[in-house]
Short mmCIF file of C-alpha atoms and ligand atoms in Angstrom, two decimals:
data_model
loop_
_atom_site.label_atom_id
_atom_site.label_comp_id
_atom_site.label_asym_id
_atom_site.label_seq_id
_atom_site.Cartn_x
_atom_site.Cartn_y
_atom_site.Cartn_z
CA UNK A 1 -12.00 96.98 87.09
CA UNK A 2 -11.23 98.97 90.25
CA UNK A 3 -7.87 99.99 88.93
CA UNK A 4 -9.21 100.78 85.49
CA UNK A 5 -11.71 103.24 86.89
CA UNK A 6 -9.14 104.89 89.13
CA UNK A 7 -6.55 105.06 86.35
CA UNK A 8 -9.11 106.49 83.96
CA UNK A 9 -10.14 109.18 86.46
CA UNK A 10 -6.51 110.10 87.03
CA UNK A 11 -5.99 110.28 83.30
CA UNK A 12 -9.00 112.58 82.83
CA UNK A 13 -7.91 114.74 85.76
CA UNK A 14 -4.52 115.07 84.05
CA UNK A 15 -6.21 116.16 80.85
CA UNK A 16 -8.18 118.74 82.84
CA UNK A 17 -5.04 119.98 84.59
CA UNK A 18 -3.12 120.27 81.32
CA UNK A 19 -5.93 122.12 79.58
CA UNK A 20 -6.17 124.52 82.52
CA UNK A 21 -2.45 125.11 82.53
CA UNK A 22 -2.43 125.77 78.81
CA UNK A 23 -5.27 128.27 79.02
CA UNK A 24 -4.41 130.05 82.24
CA UNK A 25 -7.15 128.56 84.34
CA UNK A 26 -7.08 127.13 87.85
CA UNK A 27 -7.89 123.38 87.82
CA UNK A 28 -9.92 123.97 90.98
CA UNK A 29 -12.42 125.96 88.88
CA UNK A 30 -13.23 122.91 86.77
CA UNK A 31 -15.27 120.16 88.41
CA UNK A 32 -15.30 116.66 86.99
CA UNK A 33 -18.85 115.33 86.93
CA UNK A 34 -19.21 111.58 86.46
CA UNK A 35 -21.94 110.67 83.99
CA UNK A 36 -23.05 107.36 85.47
CA UNK A 37 -25.73 106.09 83.10
CA UNK A 38 -25.61 102.26 82.88
CA UNK A 39 -22.79 102.15 85.49
CA UNK A 40 -23.34 99.87 88.48
CA UNK A 41 -23.53 101.28 92.00
CA UNK A 42 -20.38 99.33 92.91
CA UNK A 43 -18.40 100.96 90.13
CA UNK A 44 -19.77 104.39 90.98
CA UNK A 45 -18.61 103.88 94.57
CA UNK A 46 -15.05 103.25 93.39
CA UNK A 47 -15.06 106.70 91.79
CA UNK A 48 -16.72 108.35 94.80
CA UNK A 49 -14.16 106.85 97.15
CA UNK A 50 -11.39 108.12 94.91
CA UNK A 51 -12.51 111.65 95.75
CA UNK A 52 -14.98 112.48 92.98
CA UNK A 53 -18.35 113.08 94.63
CA UNK A 54 -20.24 114.76 91.77
CA UNK A 55 -22.36 112.29 89.79
CA UNK A 56 -25.32 112.50 87.43
CA UNK A 57 -27.87 110.20 85.89
CA UNK A 58 -29.98 110.69 82.76
CA UNK A 59 -32.95 108.62 83.77
CA UNK A 60 -35.01 108.65 86.95
CA UNK A 61 -35.25 104.89 86.79
CA UNK A 62 -31.50 104.50 87.21
CA UNK A 63 -31.38 107.11 89.96
CA UNK A 64 -33.97 105.07 91.81
CA UNK A 65 -32.27 101.71 91.26
CA UNK A 66 -28.91 102.87 92.63
CA UNK A 67 -30.25 105.12 95.40
CA UNK A 68 -30.10 102.69 98.32
CA UNK A 69 -26.72 101.26 97.38
CA UNK A 70 -25.15 104.69 97.16
CA UNK A 71 -26.62 106.11 100.33
CA UNK A 72 -23.73 105.10 102.58
CA UNK A 73 -21.15 106.79 100.31
CA UNK A 74 -21.26 110.60 100.36
CA UNK A 75 -22.01 112.11 96.95
CA UNK A 76 -23.79 114.95 95.16
CA UNK A 77 -26.50 114.12 92.63
CA UNK A 78 -27.09 116.21 89.56
CA UNK A 79 -29.53 115.22 86.82
CA UNK A 80 -28.55 115.57 83.16
CA UNK A 81 -31.32 113.81 81.27
CA UNK A 82 -34.53 114.97 79.70
CA UNK A 83 -37.05 115.17 82.51
CA UNK A 84 -40.72 114.43 81.97
CA UNK A 85 -43.05 116.42 84.23
CA UNK A 86 -44.53 113.25 85.68
CA UNK A 87 -41.08 112.37 87.11
CA UNK A 88 -40.64 115.57 89.15
CA UNK A 89 -41.76 113.97 92.40
CA UNK A 90 -39.17 111.25 92.04
CA UNK A 91 -36.43 113.70 91.12
CA UNK A 92 -37.01 115.37 94.48
CA UNK A 93 -37.37 112.13 96.38
CA UNK A 94 -33.90 110.99 95.30
CA UNK A 95 -32.08 114.08 96.51
CA UNK A 96 -31.09 115.69 93.23
CA UNK A 97 -29.30 118.91 94.13
CA UNK A 98 -29.11 120.36 90.62
CA UNK A 99 -31.20 119.83 87.52
CA UNK A 100 -28.78 120.58 84.69
CA UNK A 101 -31.30 119.96 81.94
CA UNK A 102 -34.00 122.54 82.62
CA UNK A 103 -35.04 123.74 79.17
CA UNK A 104 -38.68 124.75 79.23
CA UNK A 105 -41.00 126.98 81.24
CA UNK A 106 -43.76 124.45 81.55
CA UNK A 107 -41.42 122.02 83.33
CA UNK A 108 -40.08 124.81 85.55
CA UNK A 109 -43.58 125.82 86.59
CA UNK A 110 -44.54 122.29 87.55
CA UNK A 111 -41.27 121.84 89.38
CA UNK A 112 -41.90 125.09 91.24
CA UNK A 113 -45.38 124.00 92.34
CA UNK A 114 -44.01 120.74 93.68
CA UNK A 115 -41.10 122.42 95.43
CA UNK A 116 -43.49 124.88 97.09
CA UNK A 117 -45.63 122.08 98.39
CA UNK A 118 -42.59 120.25 99.76
CA UNK A 119 -41.05 123.45 101.11
CA UNK A 120 -37.84 122.82 99.17
CA UNK A 121 -35.62 124.55 96.64
CA UNK A 122 -33.48 123.16 93.82
CA UNK A 123 -30.52 124.38 91.81
CA UNK A 124 -30.78 124.38 88.05
CA UNK A 125 -28.76 124.96 84.92
CA UNK A 126 -30.56 125.97 81.77
CA UNK A 127 -29.81 123.52 78.97
CA UNK A 128 -29.21 125.26 75.66
CA UNK A 129 -29.25 123.57 72.27
CA UNK A 130 -26.10 125.18 70.92
CA UNK A 131 -25.61 122.77 68.03
CA UNK A 132 -28.97 123.50 66.38
CA UNK A 133 -29.52 119.77 65.95
CA UNK A 134 -33.20 119.08 66.01
CA UNK A 135 -32.81 115.82 67.86
CA UNK A 136 -31.08 117.43 70.83
CA UNK A 137 -32.83 118.78 73.88
CA UNK A 138 -32.29 122.28 75.17
CA UNK A 139 -33.78 125.71 74.62
CA UNK A 140 -33.05 127.56 71.39
CA UNK A 141 -30.19 130.01 72.03
CA UNK A 142 -32.38 132.89 70.83
CA UNK A 143 -35.01 132.08 73.46
CA UNK A 144 -32.61 131.44 76.32
CA UNK A 145 -32.54 134.87 77.92
CA UNK A 146 -36.31 135.10 77.90
CA UNK A 147 -36.56 131.67 79.51
CA UNK A 148 -34.04 132.61 82.21
CA UNK A 149 -36.01 135.77 82.98
CA UNK A 150 -39.22 133.81 83.37
CA UNK A 151 -37.77 130.98 85.46
CA UNK A 152 -36.03 133.57 87.67
CA UNK A 153 -39.46 134.56 88.97
CA UNK A 154 -40.02 131.07 90.37
CA UNK A 155 -38.29 131.55 93.68
CA UNK A 156 -37.80 127.86 94.51
CA UNK A 157 -35.57 127.38 91.46
CA UNK A 158 -32.05 128.72 91.86
CA UNK A 159 -30.45 129.18 88.46
CA UNK A 160 -26.69 128.65 88.70
CA UNK A 161 -25.63 128.71 85.08
CA UNK A 162 -25.96 127.04 81.70
CA UNK A 163 -25.41 123.59 80.27
CA UNK A 164 -24.96 122.28 76.75
CA UNK A 165 -24.06 119.18 74.78
CA UNK A 166 -21.78 120.38 72.00
CA UNK A 167 -21.90 119.20 68.43
CA UNK A 168 -20.38 115.76 67.90
CA UNK A 169 -17.83 116.48 65.29
CA UNK A 170 -14.15 115.98 64.69
CA UNK A 171 -14.04 119.58 63.48
CA UNK A 172 -12.84 121.34 66.59
CA UNK A 173 -13.88 124.78 65.44
CA UNK A 174 -17.50 123.73 65.03
CA UNK A 175 -17.49 122.25 68.51
CA UNK A 176 -15.83 125.38 69.85
CA UNK A 177 -18.58 127.54 68.32
CA UNK A 178 -21.14 125.72 70.50
CA UNK A 179 -19.18 126.35 73.67
CA UNK A 180 -18.54 129.96 72.69
CA UNK A 181 -22.22 130.50 72.14
CA UNK A 182 -22.93 129.23 75.66
CA UNK A 183 -20.25 131.49 77.13
CA UNK A 184 -21.65 134.40 75.19
CA UNK A 185 -25.14 133.79 76.54
CA UNK A 186 -23.70 133.58 80.04
CA UNK A 187 -22.08 137.00 79.59
CA UNK A 188 -25.28 138.54 78.27
CA UNK A 189 -27.27 137.15 81.21
CA UNK A 190 -24.71 138.36 83.74
CA UNK A 191 -24.97 141.85 82.24
CA UNK A 192 -28.73 141.83 82.82
CA UNK A 193 -28.18 141.25 86.54
CA UNK A 194 -31.43 139.33 86.98
CA UNK A 195 -32.60 138.81 90.59
CA UNK A 196 -32.47 135.15 91.75
CA UNK A 197 -30.06 134.25 88.92
CA UNK A 198 -26.42 133.27 89.31
CA UNK A 199 -24.35 132.49 86.24
CA UNK A 200 -21.19 130.97 87.65
CA UNK A 201 -21.49 127.51 86.15
CA UNK A 202 -20.93 126.47 82.56
CA UNK A 203 -21.46 122.74 82.20
CA UNK A 204 -19.93 121.79 78.86
CA UNK A 205 -17.41 119.33 77.50
CA UNK A 206 -17.36 115.55 77.64
CA UNK A 207 -14.84 112.75 77.07
CA UNK A 208 -14.05 113.83 73.53
CA UNK A 209 -14.04 117.61 73.77
CA UNK A 210 -13.23 118.63 77.32
CA UNK A 211 -10.05 120.52 76.40
CA UNK A 212 -11.89 122.87 74.04
CA UNK A 213 -14.65 123.32 76.62
CA UNK A 214 -12.12 124.26 79.30
CA UNK A 215 -10.47 126.69 76.93
CA UNK A 216 -13.87 128.29 76.36
CA UNK A 217 -14.72 128.56 80.07
CA UNK A 218 -16.27 125.29 81.30
CA UNK A 219 -16.61 124.97 85.08
CA UNK A 220 -18.12 121.47 84.95
CA UNK A 221 -17.06 118.78 82.47
CA UNK A 222 -19.21 115.67 82.25
CA UNK A 223 -17.42 112.42 81.57
CA UNK A 224 -18.79 108.89 81.31
CA UNK A 225 -17.25 106.47 78.83
CA UNK A 226 -13.66 107.64 79.25
CA UNK A 227 -13.92 106.58 82.90
CA UNK A 228 -16.36 103.70 83.05
CA UNK A 229 -15.98 102.23 79.54
CA UNK A 230 -18.33 101.87 76.61
CA UNK A 231 -22.08 101.66 77.14
CA UNK A 232 -24.25 99.03 75.55
CA UNK A 233 -26.94 101.55 74.58
CA UNK A 234 -26.39 104.07 71.81
CA UNK A 235 -26.36 107.69 72.95
CA UNK A 236 -29.58 108.30 71.03
CA UNK A 237 -31.31 106.26 73.71
CA UNK A 238 -30.52 109.03 76.16
CA UNK A 239 -30.43 112.13 74.04
CA UNK A 240 -32.93 111.98 71.24
CA UNK A 241 -36.59 112.75 71.43
CA UNK A 242 -37.35 109.35 70.02
CA UNK A 243 -34.98 107.58 72.34
CA UNK A 244 -36.49 109.29 75.36
CA UNK A 245 -39.96 108.12 74.54
CA UNK A 246 -39.08 104.55 73.77
C1 LIG B 301 -23.58 110.52 78.85
C2 LIG B 301 -23.50 111.96 78.98
C3 LIG B 301 -22.27 112.60 79.12
C4 LIG B 301 -20.96 111.86 79.12
O1 LIG B 301 -20.72 111.36 77.85
P1 LIG B 301 -19.48 110.40 77.58
O2 LIG B 301 -19.37 110.34 76.11
O3 LIG B 301 -19.85 109.10 78.19
O4 LIG B 301 -18.31 110.98 78.25
C5 LIG B 301 -22.29 113.98 79.26
N1 LIG B 301 -23.41 114.68 79.25
C6 LIG B 301 -24.62 114.12 79.10
C7 LIG B 301 -25.84 114.96 79.09
C8 LIG B 301 -24.70 112.74 78.97
O5 LIG B 301 -25.88 112.18 78.82
#
């Protein structure tokens, strides 16, 4: 198992390096984020000790369960799942540095109130639904700029960029269109020069489509199964409205 994880990480890093080389990008600009849902703390530690400190959970429950075990191994926690407002307190308790899945004003306002009362700040990416699939989370692309402008006024939330889950399709050009849309929104937002908003990060691309994402400008690729193996839960358990409520 140890070797599998390490070999898989090396393999993914090679894919990242090759994609960067092919598209004139510096591999140092592309961070590999480990999507650790359903992965045990012991297996996560193998990856952390191999030099990959950026990890993310989808559910607060899992963040909580692994928290103590991971404390002795330096790492950076992002959160990539749909967050219910009643879980904000816990998100902050477990040292999440960046919420990559911020997609609505109501959640941002509650988060801001809590951050104020704890005298803290948090980084955030705005999650955009670039595939127009109803089941997926994320703000409608057409409403993204407005949302960024509103969240920018909440000074405890430091917007660092955008995140998306691309369309699951074997048709590369359809997947590419999702990533291009995110890049395009990033450019439009940069042009607006909004106070309290940075737009350096584009979190897009996963096990199956990271090369296209890198070609289109990804700075963070999020990989789970290609490193840790297949999960027992279907992805709908983590991504769909229905799955999230069950
Ligand atoms: C699980 C997950 C990933 C990684 O997906 P894999 O197919 O396991 O590589 C990326 N992003 C999000 C939001 C996820 O939930």
